[in-house]
Amino acid sequence: MRRLKRGAKPVTNFVKNLSALSDWYSIYTSAIAFIIYMNAVWHGWAIPMFLFLAILRLSLNYLIARGWRIQWSIVPEVSEPVEPPKEDLTVSEKFQLVLDVAQKAQNLFGKMADILEKIKNLFMWVQPEITQKLYIVLWAAFIASCFLPYRIIGLAMGLYAGIKFFLIDFIFKRCPRLRAKYDTPYIIWTSLPTDPQLKERSNATVSRRASLYYGYPKSWMLQTAASRSYVGSNAPAGINKDEDTSRFHTTKRGNFHEVFNLSENERPLAVCENGWRCCLINRDRKMPTDYIRNGILYVTENYLCFESSKSGSSKRNKVIKLTDITDIQKYKVLSVLPGSGMGIAVSTPSTQKPLVFGAMVHRDEAFETIFNQYVKITSASSNSES
């Protein structure tokens, strides 16, 4: 991370100087740069001007490398204190150092991924109303390039770039409301979604459909339940009523229905007969022994069952009726770690904070199974009430 920061320092300084010119940090410097640029564009000297600036920058770098002290920067550079490397670090300090570096790397790659994903979504018509504007501009530029001389096109583009960079951007930065309303490139860029934002929108839609329909009309409830019942029909079904109910599913502690005090026909679905290993995090409890428990999670036709792995009373087990669930979402226990997490958060009326089933290796499989069975049960209960 230090090497990357040192290597990117010339680029960041260049961007800071350009931003200072656009913000008119130094009025005289920005005014002189504006006059020189517009005059060069008007007379067709824009390319020679940029080449001369590149030669001048290399010449200054040569003098600096020979020992000359030359500072050619609009924004004064602030020297950051260099911390001496620590040789003897404790385990906690090393762990904190790993987390800090991981978080910085995650933020850096996250910003790069946001830019690439926005560009990809712009060209892939993810939001047609935005890509349509680019499509029209490209057609207009193509037609203009076919009929207008290149000198006129270059002059128009150069003048627009200068006015946009030195004047329009300065006004928009001073008036954010005008920028949010009239700055078309800024509006298009901020409106473009990234892939995580698209995923969050789809998850939010699914979560709204999965929530209990309190306060909504009965017709809306039936329509939503019917639209989701097809998804629920693909989930593994529970025990068939025609099967021999004398064959009980057993766990390490005994018969399944006896461990959780359920009816005899309740047994895990076929996809989770062995359950999913996880830890139950009950954030309503204060004692460490009650706050987190290791165990196995099962889902039956009507219940979500957690069997604690610690020997003792069956009170440490947890049984949640699927129809009592108010919300179910994928959950990330530690936000500093990369990835989408390994937990499932379940909200019920009896808990102030959602119950979290964390450290699940097969989290996505468990979530899909629980969610589909939940939708199937709630749809069936809605139909029976109607």
GROMACS .gro file of N, CA and C in nm, residues 50-197:
model
  444
   50PHE      N    1   0.022   2.136  -2.579
   50PHE     CA    2   0.031   2.022  -2.487
   50PHE      C    3   0.167   1.952  -2.499
   51LEU      N    4   0.219   1.941  -2.623
   51LEU     CA    5   0.351   1.881  -2.641
   51LEU      C    6   0.459   1.966  -2.575
   52PHE      N    7   0.448   2.098  -2.587
   52PHE     CA    8   0.545   2.186  -2.523
   52PHE      C    9   0.539   2.174  -2.371
   53LEU      N   10   0.418   2.164  -2.315
   53LEU     CA   11   0.405   2.147  -2.171
   53LEU      C   12   0.467   2.015  -2.125
   54ALA      N   13   0.453   1.909  -2.205
   54ALA     CA   14   0.515   1.781  -2.169
   54ALA      C   15   0.667   1.793  -2.170
   55ILE      N   16   0.722   1.862  -2.273
   55ILE     CA   17   0.867   1.881  -2.279
   55ILE      C   18   0.915   1.965  -2.161
   56LEU      N   19   0.838   2.068  -2.126
   56LEU     CA   20   0.876   2.154  -2.013
   56LEU      C   21   0.875   2.076  -1.883
   57ARG      N   22   0.776   1.986  -1.865
   57ARG     CA   23   0.769   1.907  -1.744
   57ARG      C   24   0.887   1.810  -1.732
   58LEU      N   25   0.925   1.750  -1.844
   58LEU     CA   26   1.041   1.660  -1.843
   58LEU      C   27   1.170   1.736  -1.816
   59SER      N   28   1.179   1.857  -1.867
   59SER     CA   29   1.299   1.939  -1.842
   59SER      C   30   1.310   1.975  -1.695
   60LEU      N   31   1.197   2.010  -1.632
   60LEU     CA   32   1.199   2.041  -1.490
   60LEU      C   33   1.233   1.918  -1.407
   61ASN      N   34   1.180   1.803  -1.448
   61ASN     CA   35   1.214   1.679  -1.376
   61ASN      C   36   1.363   1.648  -1.386
   62TYR      N   37   1.424   1.678  -1.500
   62TYR     CA   38   1.568   1.656  -1.516
   62TYR      C   39   1.647   1.745  -1.421
   63LEU      N   40   1.606   1.871  -1.412
   63LEU     CA   41   1.676   1.963  -1.321
   63LEU      C   42   1.657   1.921  -1.175
   64ILE      N   43   1.536   1.873  -1.142
   64ILE     CA   44   1.510   1.827  -1.005
   64ILE      C   45   1.597   1.705  -0.974
   65ALA      N   46   1.609   1.615  -1.073
   65ALA     CA   47   1.692   1.496  -1.053
   65ALA      C   48   1.840   1.531  -1.039
   66ARG      N   49   1.882   1.647  -1.095
   66ARG     CA   50   2.022   1.690  -1.083
   66ARG      C   51   2.048   1.766  -0.954
   67GLY      N   52   1.944   1.781  -0.870
   67GLY     CA   53   1.963   1.846  -0.741
   67GLY      C   54   1.902   1.982  -0.726
   68TRP      N   55   1.838   2.033  -0.831
   68TRP     CA   56   1.776   2.165  -0.821
   68TRP      C   57   1.647   2.155  -0.740
   69ARG      N   58   1.619   2.258  -0.662
   69ARG     CA   59   1.494   2.264  -0.586
   69ARG      C   60   1.394   2.351  -0.661
   70ILE      N   61   1.305   2.286  -0.730
   70ILE     CA   62   1.204   2.357  -0.811
   70ILE      C   63   1.067   2.303  -0.770
   71GLN      N   64   0.976   2.393  -0.737
   71GLN     CA   65   0.839   2.355  -0.704
   71GLN      C   66   0.745   2.421  -0.803
   72TRP      N   67   0.686   2.339  -0.888
   72TRP     CA   68   0.593   2.390  -0.989
   72TRP      C   69   0.457   2.328  -0.961
   73SER      N   70   0.388   2.387  -0.867
   73SER     CA   71   0.260   2.333  -0.825
   73SER      C   72   0.171   2.448  -0.781
   74ILE      N   73   0.044   2.439  -0.822
   74ILE     CA   74  -0.052   2.542  -0.783
   74ILE      C   75  -0.091   2.525  -0.637
   75VAL      N   76  -0.112   2.401  -0.598
   75VAL     CA   77  -0.149   2.370  -0.460
   75VAL      C   78  -0.021   2.338  -0.384
   76PRO      N   79   0.004   2.404  -0.271
   76PRO     CA   80   0.127   2.373  -0.195
   76PRO      C   81   0.123   2.231  -0.142
   77GLU      N   82   0.235   2.162  -0.155
   77GLU     CA   83   0.243   2.024  -0.109
   77GLU      C   84   0.262   2.019   0.042
   78VAL      N   85   0.190   1.928   0.104
   78VAL     CA   86   0.199   1.909   0.249
   78VAL      C   87   0.273   1.778   0.274
   79SER      N   88   0.385   1.787   0.344
   79SER     CA   89   0.463   1.668   0.371
   79SER      C   90   0.398   1.590   0.485
   80GLU      N   91   0.376   1.462   0.462
   80GLU     CA   92   0.316   1.377   0.563
   80GLU      C   93   0.424   1.315   0.650
   81PRO      N   94   0.401   1.307   0.779
   81PRO     CA   95   0.502   1.247   0.867
   81PRO      C   96   0.519   1.099   0.838
   82VAL      N   97   0.644   1.055   0.831
   82VAL     CA   98   0.674   0.916   0.802
   82VAL      C   99   0.696   0.843   0.934
   83GLU      N  100   0.613   0.743   0.959
   83GLU     CA  101   0.627   0.667   1.082
   83GLU      C  102   0.733   0.560   1.065
   84PRO      N  103   0.825   0.549   1.160
   84PRO     CA  104   0.926   0.444   1.149
   84PRO      C  105   0.862   0.307   1.162
   85PRO      N  106   0.907   0.209   1.084
   85PRO     CA  107   0.847   0.075   1.094
   85PRO      C  108   0.875   0.011   1.229
   86LYS      N  109   0.771  -0.050   1.283
   86LYS     CA  110   0.784  -0.119   1.412
   86LYS      C  111   0.829  -0.262   1.388
   87GLU      N  112   0.928  -0.302   1.462
   87GLU     CA  113   0.980  -0.437   1.445
   87GLU      C  114   0.909  -0.537   1.536
   88ASP      N  115   0.892  -0.500   1.663
   88ASP     CA  116   0.830  -0.591   1.760
   88ASP      C  117   0.683  -0.554   1.775
   89LEU      N  118   0.596  -0.628   1.708
   89LEU     CA  119   0.452  -0.605   1.716
   89LEU      C  120   0.387  -0.720   1.790
   90THR      N  121   0.288  -0.686   1.871
   90THR     CA  122   0.212  -0.790   1.938
   90THR      C  123   0.115  -0.855   1.840
   91VAL      N  124   0.053  -0.962   1.884
   91VAL     CA  125  -0.042  -1.032   1.796
   91VAL      C  126  -0.161  -0.943   1.763
   92SER      N  127  -0.212  -0.870   1.862
   92SER     CA  128  -0.327  -0.781   1.838
   92SER      C  129  -0.289  -0.668   1.743
   93GLU      N  130  -0.166  -0.613   1.755
   93GLU     CA  131  -0.122  -0.507   1.664
   93GLU      C  132  -0.106  -0.559   1.522
   94LYS      N  133  -0.053  -0.680   1.508
   94LYS     CA  134  -0.042  -0.739   1.374
   94LYS      C  135  -0.180  -0.763   1.313
   95PHE      N  136  -0.274  -0.811   1.395
   95PHE     CA  137  -0.408  -0.836   1.344
   95PHE      C  138  -0.475  -0.705   1.301
   96GLN      N  139  -0.456  -0.598   1.382
   96GLN     CA  140  -0.513  -0.469   1.348
   96GLN      C  141  -0.448  -0.414   1.221
   97LEU      N  142  -0.317  -0.437   1.205
   97LEU     CA  143  -0.249  -0.392   1.084
   97LEU      C  144  -0.303  -0.463   0.961
   98VAL      N  145  -0.327  -0.593   0.973
   98VAL     CA  146  -0.385  -0.669   0.861
   98VAL      C  147  -0.523  -0.615   0.825
   99LEU      N  148  -0.606  -0.585   0.928
   99LEU     CA  149  -0.739  -0.531   0.901
   99LEU      C  150  -0.732  -0.394   0.834
  100ASP      N  151  -0.639  -0.308   0.879
  100ASP     CA  152  -0.626  -0.175   0.819
  100ASP      C  153  -0.584  -0.184   0.672
  101VAL      N  154  -0.485  -0.268   0.644
  101VAL     CA  155  -0.440  -0.283   0.505
  101VAL      C  156  -0.550  -0.344   0.419
  102ALA      N  157  -0.622  -0.443   0.475
  102ALA     CA  158  -0.730  -0.506   0.399
  102ALA      C  159  -0.840  -0.407   0.370
  103GLN      N  160  -0.872  -0.321   0.466
  103GLN     CA  161  -0.978  -0.223   0.445
  103GLN      C  162  -0.936  -0.119   0.341
  104LYS      N  163  -0.810  -0.074   0.346
  104LYS     CA  164  -0.762   0.022   0.246
  104LYS      C  165  -0.764  -0.040   0.107
  105ALA      N  166  -0.717  -0.165   0.098
  105ALA     CA  167  -0.717  -0.232  -0.032
  105ALA      C  168  -0.859  -0.253  -0.082
  106GLN      N  169  -0.949  -0.287   0.009
  106GLN     CA  170  -1.088  -0.307  -0.031
  106GLN      C  171  -1.150  -0.177  -0.081
  107ASN      N  172  -1.122  -0.065  -0.013
  107ASN     CA  173  -1.175   0.063  -0.057
  107ASN      C  174  -1.118   0.103  -0.193
  108LEU      N  175  -0.987   0.079  -0.212
  108LEU     CA  176  -0.923   0.115  -0.338
  108LEU      C  177  -0.979   0.034  -0.454
  109PHE      N  178  -0.983  -0.098  -0.437
  109PHE     CA  179  -1.036  -0.181  -0.543
  109PHE      C  180  -1.186  -0.159  -0.561
  110GLY      N  181  -1.255  -0.122  -0.452
  110GLY     CA  182  -1.397  -0.092  -0.465
  110GLY      C  183  -1.423   0.029  -0.553
  111LYS      N  184  -1.341   0.134  -0.537
  111LYS     CA  185  -1.356   0.253  -0.622
  111LYS      C  186  -1.325   0.220  -0.768
  112MET      N  187  -1.220   0.142  -0.790
  112MET     CA  188  -1.187   0.104  -0.927
  112MET      C  189  -1.298   0.018  -0.988
  113ALA      N  190  -1.352  -0.073  -0.908
  113ALA     CA  191  -1.460  -0.158  -0.959
  113ALA      C  192  -1.585  -0.076  -0.988
  114ASP      N  193  -1.613   0.026  -0.906
  114ASP     CA  194  -1.730   0.112  -0.932
  114ASP      C  195  -1.719   0.181  -1.067
  115ILE      N  196  -1.598   0.232  -1.098
  115ILE     CA  197  -1.578   0.301  -1.226
  115ILE      C  198  -1.597   0.205  -1.343
  116LEU      N  199  -1.534   0.087  -1.334
  116LEU     CA  200  -1.544  -0.010  -1.443
  116LEU      C  201  -1.687  -0.061  -1.460
  117GLU      N  202  -1.756  -0.085  -1.348
  117GLU     CA  203  -1.894  -0.135  -1.356
  117GLU      C  204  -1.988  -0.030  -1.413
  118LYS      N  205  -1.968   0.097  -1.379
  118LYS     CA  206  -2.052   0.202  -1.435
  118LYS      C  207  -2.032   0.214  -1.586
  119ILE      N  208  -1.906   0.205  -1.630
  119ILE     CA  209  -1.879   0.210  -1.774
  119ILE      C  210  -1.943   0.090  -1.845
  120LYS      N  211  -1.930  -0.027  -1.783
  120LYS     CA  212  -1.990  -0.147  -1.843
  120LYS      C  213  -2.142  -0.134  -1.851
  121ASN      N  214  -2.206  -0.089  -1.742
  121ASN     CA  215  -2.351  -0.076  -1.741
  121ASN      C  216  -2.400   0.033  -1.836
  122LEU      N  217  -2.314   0.134  -1.860
  122LEU     CA  218  -2.351   0.238  -1.956
  122LEU      C  219  -2.362   0.181  -2.097
  123PHE      N  220  -2.269   0.096  -2.134
  123PHE     CA  221  -2.269   0.041  -2.270
  123PHE      C  222  -2.358  -0.083  -2.284
  124MET      N  223  -2.400  -0.143  -2.174
  124MET     CA  224  -2.483  -0.263  -2.181
  124MET      C  225  -2.632  -0.233  -2.163
  125TRP      N  226  -2.670  -0.106  -2.170
  125TRP     CA  227  -2.812  -0.066  -2.166
  125TRP      C  228  -2.880  -0.114  -2.037
  126VAL      N  229  -2.807  -0.107  -1.925
  126VAL     CA  230  -2.870  -0.143  -1.798
  126VAL      C  231  -2.979  -0.042  -1.762
  127GLN      N  232  -2.952   0.086  -1.788
  127GLN     CA  233  -3.053   0.190  -1.777
  127GLN      C  234  -3.071   0.253  -1.915
  128PRO      N  235  -3.170   0.209  -1.990
  128PRO     CA  236  -3.184   0.252  -2.130
  128PRO      C  237  -3.195   0.402  -2.147
  129GLU      N  238  -3.259   0.473  -2.053
  129GLU     CA  239  -3.277   0.618  -2.071
  129GLU      C  240  -3.143   0.691  -2.067
  130ILE      N  241  -3.043   0.636  -1.998
  130ILE     CA  242  -2.911   0.700  -1.994
  130ILE      C  243  -2.829   0.662  -2.117
  131THR      N  244  -2.828   0.534  -2.152
  131THR     CA  245  -2.753   0.490  -2.269
  131THR      C  246  -2.810   0.550  -2.397
  132GLN      N  247  -2.939   0.578  -2.397
  132GLN     CA  248  -3.001   0.639  -2.516
  132GLN      C  249  -2.942   0.776  -2.545
  133LYS      N  250  -2.909   0.852  -2.440
  133LYS     CA  251  -2.846   0.983  -2.461
  133LYS      C  252  -2.709   0.968  -2.526
  134LEU      N  253  -2.629   0.873  -2.479
  134LEU     CA  254  -2.500   0.847  -2.540
  134LEU      C  255  -2.516   0.801  -2.684
  135TYR      N  256  -2.616   0.720  -2.710
  135TYR     CA  257  -2.642   0.670  -2.845
  135TYR      C  258  -2.672   0.785  -2.941
  136ILE      N  259  -2.754   0.881  -2.897
  136ILE     CA  260  -2.789   0.995  -2.982
  136ILE      C  261  -2.667   1.083  -3.005
  137VAL      N  262  -2.586   1.105  -2.900
  137VAL     CA  263  -2.466   1.188  -2.915
  137VAL      C  264  -2.368   1.126  -3.013
  138LEU      N  265  -2.350   0.994  -3.007
  138LEU     CA  266  -2.259   0.927  -3.100
  138LEU      C  267  -2.308   0.939  -3.243
  139TRP      N  268  -2.438   0.926  -3.265
  139TRP     CA  269  -2.491   0.944  -3.401
  139TRP      C  270  -2.471   1.087  -3.449
  140ALA      N  271  -2.494   1.185  -3.362
  140ALA     CA  272  -2.474   1.326  -3.402
  140ALA      C  273  -2.327   1.353  -3.434
  141ALA      N  274  -2.235   1.297  -3.352
  141ALA     CA  275  -2.092   1.316  -3.379
  141ALA      C  276  -2.051   1.247  -3.509
  142PHE      N  277  -2.109   1.130  -3.536
  142PHE     CA  278  -2.078   1.059  -3.660
  142PHE      C  279  -2.124   1.138  -3.782
  143ILE      N  280  -2.245   1.192  -3.778
  143ILE     CA  281  -2.297   1.269  -3.892
  143ILE      C  282  -2.216   1.397  -3.910
  144ALA      N  283  -2.181   1.463  -3.797
  144ALA     CA  284  -2.102   1.585  -3.808
  144ALA      C  285  -1.964   1.558  -3.866
  145SER      N  286  -1.902   1.445  -3.828
  145SER     CA  287  -1.770   1.412  -3.881
  145SER      C  288  -1.773   1.380  -4.029
  146CYS      N  289  -1.890   1.343  -4.081
  146CYS     CA  290  -1.901   1.312  -4.223
  146CYS      C  291  -1.917   1.436  -4.310
  147PHE      N  292  -1.970   1.545  -4.255
  147PHE     CA  293  -2.002   1.662  -4.338
  147PHE      C  294  -1.922   1.786  -4.300
  148LEU      N  295  -1.872   1.794  -4.178
  148LEU     CA  296  -1.800   1.914  -4.135
  148LEU      C  297  -1.650   1.891  -4.142
  149PRO      N  298  -1.572   1.996  -4.172
  149PRO     CA  299  -1.425   1.982  -4.172
  149PRO      C  300  -1.374   1.953  -4.031
  150TYR      N  301  -1.264   1.878  -4.025
  150TYR     CA  302  -1.209   1.841  -3.896
  150TYR      C  303  -1.161   1.962  -3.817
  151ARG      N  304  -1.120   2.067  -3.886
  151ARG     CA  305  -1.073   2.186  -3.814
  151ARG      C  306  -1.186   2.251  -3.737
  152ILE      N  307  -1.304   2.255  -3.798
  152ILE     CA  308  -1.418   2.316  -3.729
  152ILE      C  309  -1.462   2.228  -3.611
  153ILE      N  310  -1.460   2.096  -3.632
  153ILE     CA  311  -1.498   2.006  -3.522
  153ILE      C  312  -1.399   2.018  -3.406
  154GLY      N  313  -1.267   2.020  -3.439
  154GLY     CA  314  -1.167   2.036  -3.334
  154GLY      C  315  -1.179   2.168  -3.262
  155LEU      N  316  -1.209   2.276  -3.336
  155LEU     CA  317  -1.226   2.407  -3.275
  155LEU      C  318  -1.346   2.407  -3.180
  156ALA      N  319  -1.457   2.348  -3.223
  156ALA     CA  320  -1.576   2.345  -3.139
  156ALA      C  321  -1.552   2.262  -3.013
  157MET      N  322  -1.488   2.147  -3.030
  157MET     CA  323  -1.462   2.062  -2.912
  157MET      C  324  -1.364   2.130  -2.816
  158GLY      N  325  -1.261   2.195  -2.869
  158GLY     CA  326  -1.164   2.263  -2.784
  158GLY      C  327  -1.224   2.379  -2.708
  159LEU      N  328  -1.306   2.461  -2.776
  159LEU     CA  329  -1.370   2.573  -2.709
  159LEU      C  330  -1.466   2.525  -2.601
  160TYR      N  331  -1.543   2.420  -2.633
  160TYR     CA  332  -1.637   2.368  -2.533
  160TYR      C  333  -1.562   2.312  -2.411
  161ALA      N  334  -1.451   2.241  -2.436
  161ALA     CA  335  -1.375   2.185  -2.324
  161ALA      C  336  -1.319   2.296  -2.234
  162GLY      N  337  -1.268   2.404  -2.296
  162GLY     CA  338  -1.214   2.513  -2.216
  162GLY      C  339  -1.320   2.584  -2.135
  163ILE      N  340  -1.433   2.614  -2.201
  163ILE     CA  341  -1.542   2.683  -2.128
  163ILE      C  342  -1.598   2.593  -2.018
  164LYS      N  343  -1.610   2.462  -2.049
  164LYS     CA  344  -1.663   2.369  -1.950
  164LYS      C  345  -1.568   2.357  -1.831
  165PHE      N  346  -1.439   2.347  -1.857
  165PHE     CA  347  -1.341   2.323  -1.751
  165PHE      C  348  -1.321   2.446  -1.664
  166PHE      N  349  -1.308   2.565  -1.725
  166PHE     CA  350  -1.272   2.684  -1.650
  166PHE      C  351  -1.393   2.761  -1.596
  167LEU      N  352  -1.506   2.758  -1.666
  167LEU     CA  353  -1.619   2.843  -1.628
  167LEU      C  354  -1.738   2.764  -1.575
  168ILE      N  355  -1.788   2.668  -1.658
  168ILE     CA  356  -1.911   2.598  -1.621
  168ILE      C  357  -1.890   2.513  -1.495
  169ASP      N  358  -1.778   2.437  -1.491
  169ASP     CA  359  -1.752   2.354  -1.372
  169ASP      C  360  -1.735   2.440  -1.248
  170PHE      N  361  -1.673   2.557  -1.263
  170PHE     CA  362  -1.656   2.647  -1.148
  170PHE      C  363  -1.792   2.691  -1.094
  171ILE      N  364  -1.884   2.725  -1.184
  171ILE     CA  365  -2.017   2.768  -1.140
  171ILE      C  366  -2.093   2.651  -1.076
  172PHE      N  367  -2.083   2.533  -1.137
  172PHE     CA  368  -2.154   2.417  -1.083
  172PHE      C  369  -2.100   2.376  -0.945
  173LYS      N  370  -1.969   2.387  -0.925
  173LYS     CA  371  -1.913   2.351  -0.795
  173LYS      C  372  -1.954   2.449  -0.687
  174ARG      N  373  -1.976   2.574  -0.725
  174ARG     CA  374  -2.022   2.673  -0.628
  174ARG      C  375  -2.173   2.663  -0.604
  175CYS      N  376  -2.246   2.607  -0.698
  175CYS     CA  377  -2.392   2.595  -0.686
  175CYS      C  378  -2.430   2.449  -0.709
  176PRO      N  379  -2.429   2.367  -0.605
  176PRO     CA  380  -2.461   2.224  -0.623
  176PRO      C  381  -2.600   2.198  -0.677
  177ARG      N  382  -2.696   2.284  -0.645
  177ARG     CA  383  -2.832   2.264  -0.696
  177ARG      C  384  -2.837   2.278  -0.847
  178LEU      N  385  -2.765   2.377  -0.900
  178LEU     CA  386  -2.760   2.393  -1.046
  178LEU      C  387  -2.691   2.272  -1.110
  179ARG      N  388  -2.587   2.222  -1.044
  179ARG     CA  389  -2.516   2.107  -1.100
  179ARG      C  390  -2.606   1.984  -1.103
  180ALA      N  391  -2.679   1.960  -0.996
  180ALA     CA  392  -2.767   1.844  -0.991
  180ALA      C  393  -2.881   1.854  -1.091
  181LYS      N  394  -2.908   1.975  -1.140
  181LYS     CA  395  -3.022   1.993  -1.232
  181LYS      C  396  -2.980   2.007  -1.378
  182TYR      N  397  -2.862   2.067  -1.403
  182TYR     CA  398  -2.826   2.101  -1.541
  182TYR      C  399  -2.697   2.037  -1.590
  183ASP      N  400  -2.612   1.986  -1.502
  183ASP     CA  401  -2.485   1.927  -1.545
  183ASP      C  402  -2.511   1.785  -1.597
  184THR      N  403  -2.528   1.772  -1.727
  184THR     CA  404  -2.567   1.643  -1.785
  184THR      C  405  -2.464   1.534  -1.763
  185PRO      N  406  -2.333   1.556  -1.789
  185PRO     CA  407  -2.236   1.447  -1.762
  185PRO      C  408  -2.235   1.402  -1.615
  186TYR      N  409  -2.247   1.498  -1.522
  186TYR     CA  410  -2.248   1.464  -1.380
  186TYR      C  411  -2.374   1.385  -1.345
  187ILE      N  412  -2.488   1.425  -1.401
  187ILE     CA  413  -2.614   1.355  -1.373
  187ILE      C  414  -2.608   1.212  -1.427
  188ILE      N  415  -2.554   1.196  -1.548
  188ILE     CA  416  -2.545   1.063  -1.607
  188ILE      C  417  -2.453   0.973  -1.525
  189TRP      N  418  -2.337   1.026  -1.484
  189TRP     CA  419  -2.241   0.944  -1.410
  189TRP      C  420  -2.293   0.903  -1.273
  190THR      N  421  -2.356   0.996  -1.202
  190THR     CA  422  -2.408   0.962  -1.070
  190THR      C  423  -2.531   0.872  -1.078
  191SER      N  424  -2.603   0.876  -1.190
  191SER     CA  425  -2.722   0.791  -1.204
  191SER      C  426  -2.688   0.649  -1.246
  192LEU      N  427  -2.568   0.629  -1.300
  192LEU     CA  428  -2.531   0.495  -1.342
  192LEU      C  429  -2.514   0.405  -1.221
  193PRO      N  430  -2.577   0.288  -1.217
  193PRO     CA  431  -2.564   0.199  -1.101
  193PRO      C  432  -2.444   0.107  -1.115
  194THR      N  433  -2.390   0.067  -1.002
  194THR     CA  434  -2.288  -0.038  -0.999
  194THR      C  435  -2.356  -0.173  -0.980
  195ASP      N  436  -2.281  -0.280  -0.996
  195ASP     CA  437  -2.339  -0.414  -0.980
  195ASP      C  438  -2.391  -0.438  -0.839
  196PRO      N  439  -2.319  -0.399  -0.731
  196PRO     CA  440  -2.378  -0.415  -0.597
  196PRO      C  441  -2.506  -0.337  -0.578
  197GLN      N  442  -2.516  -0.217  -0.638
  197GLN     CA  443  -2.640  -0.140  -0.627
  197GLN      C  444  -2.755  -0.210  -0.697
   0.00000   0.00000   0.00000
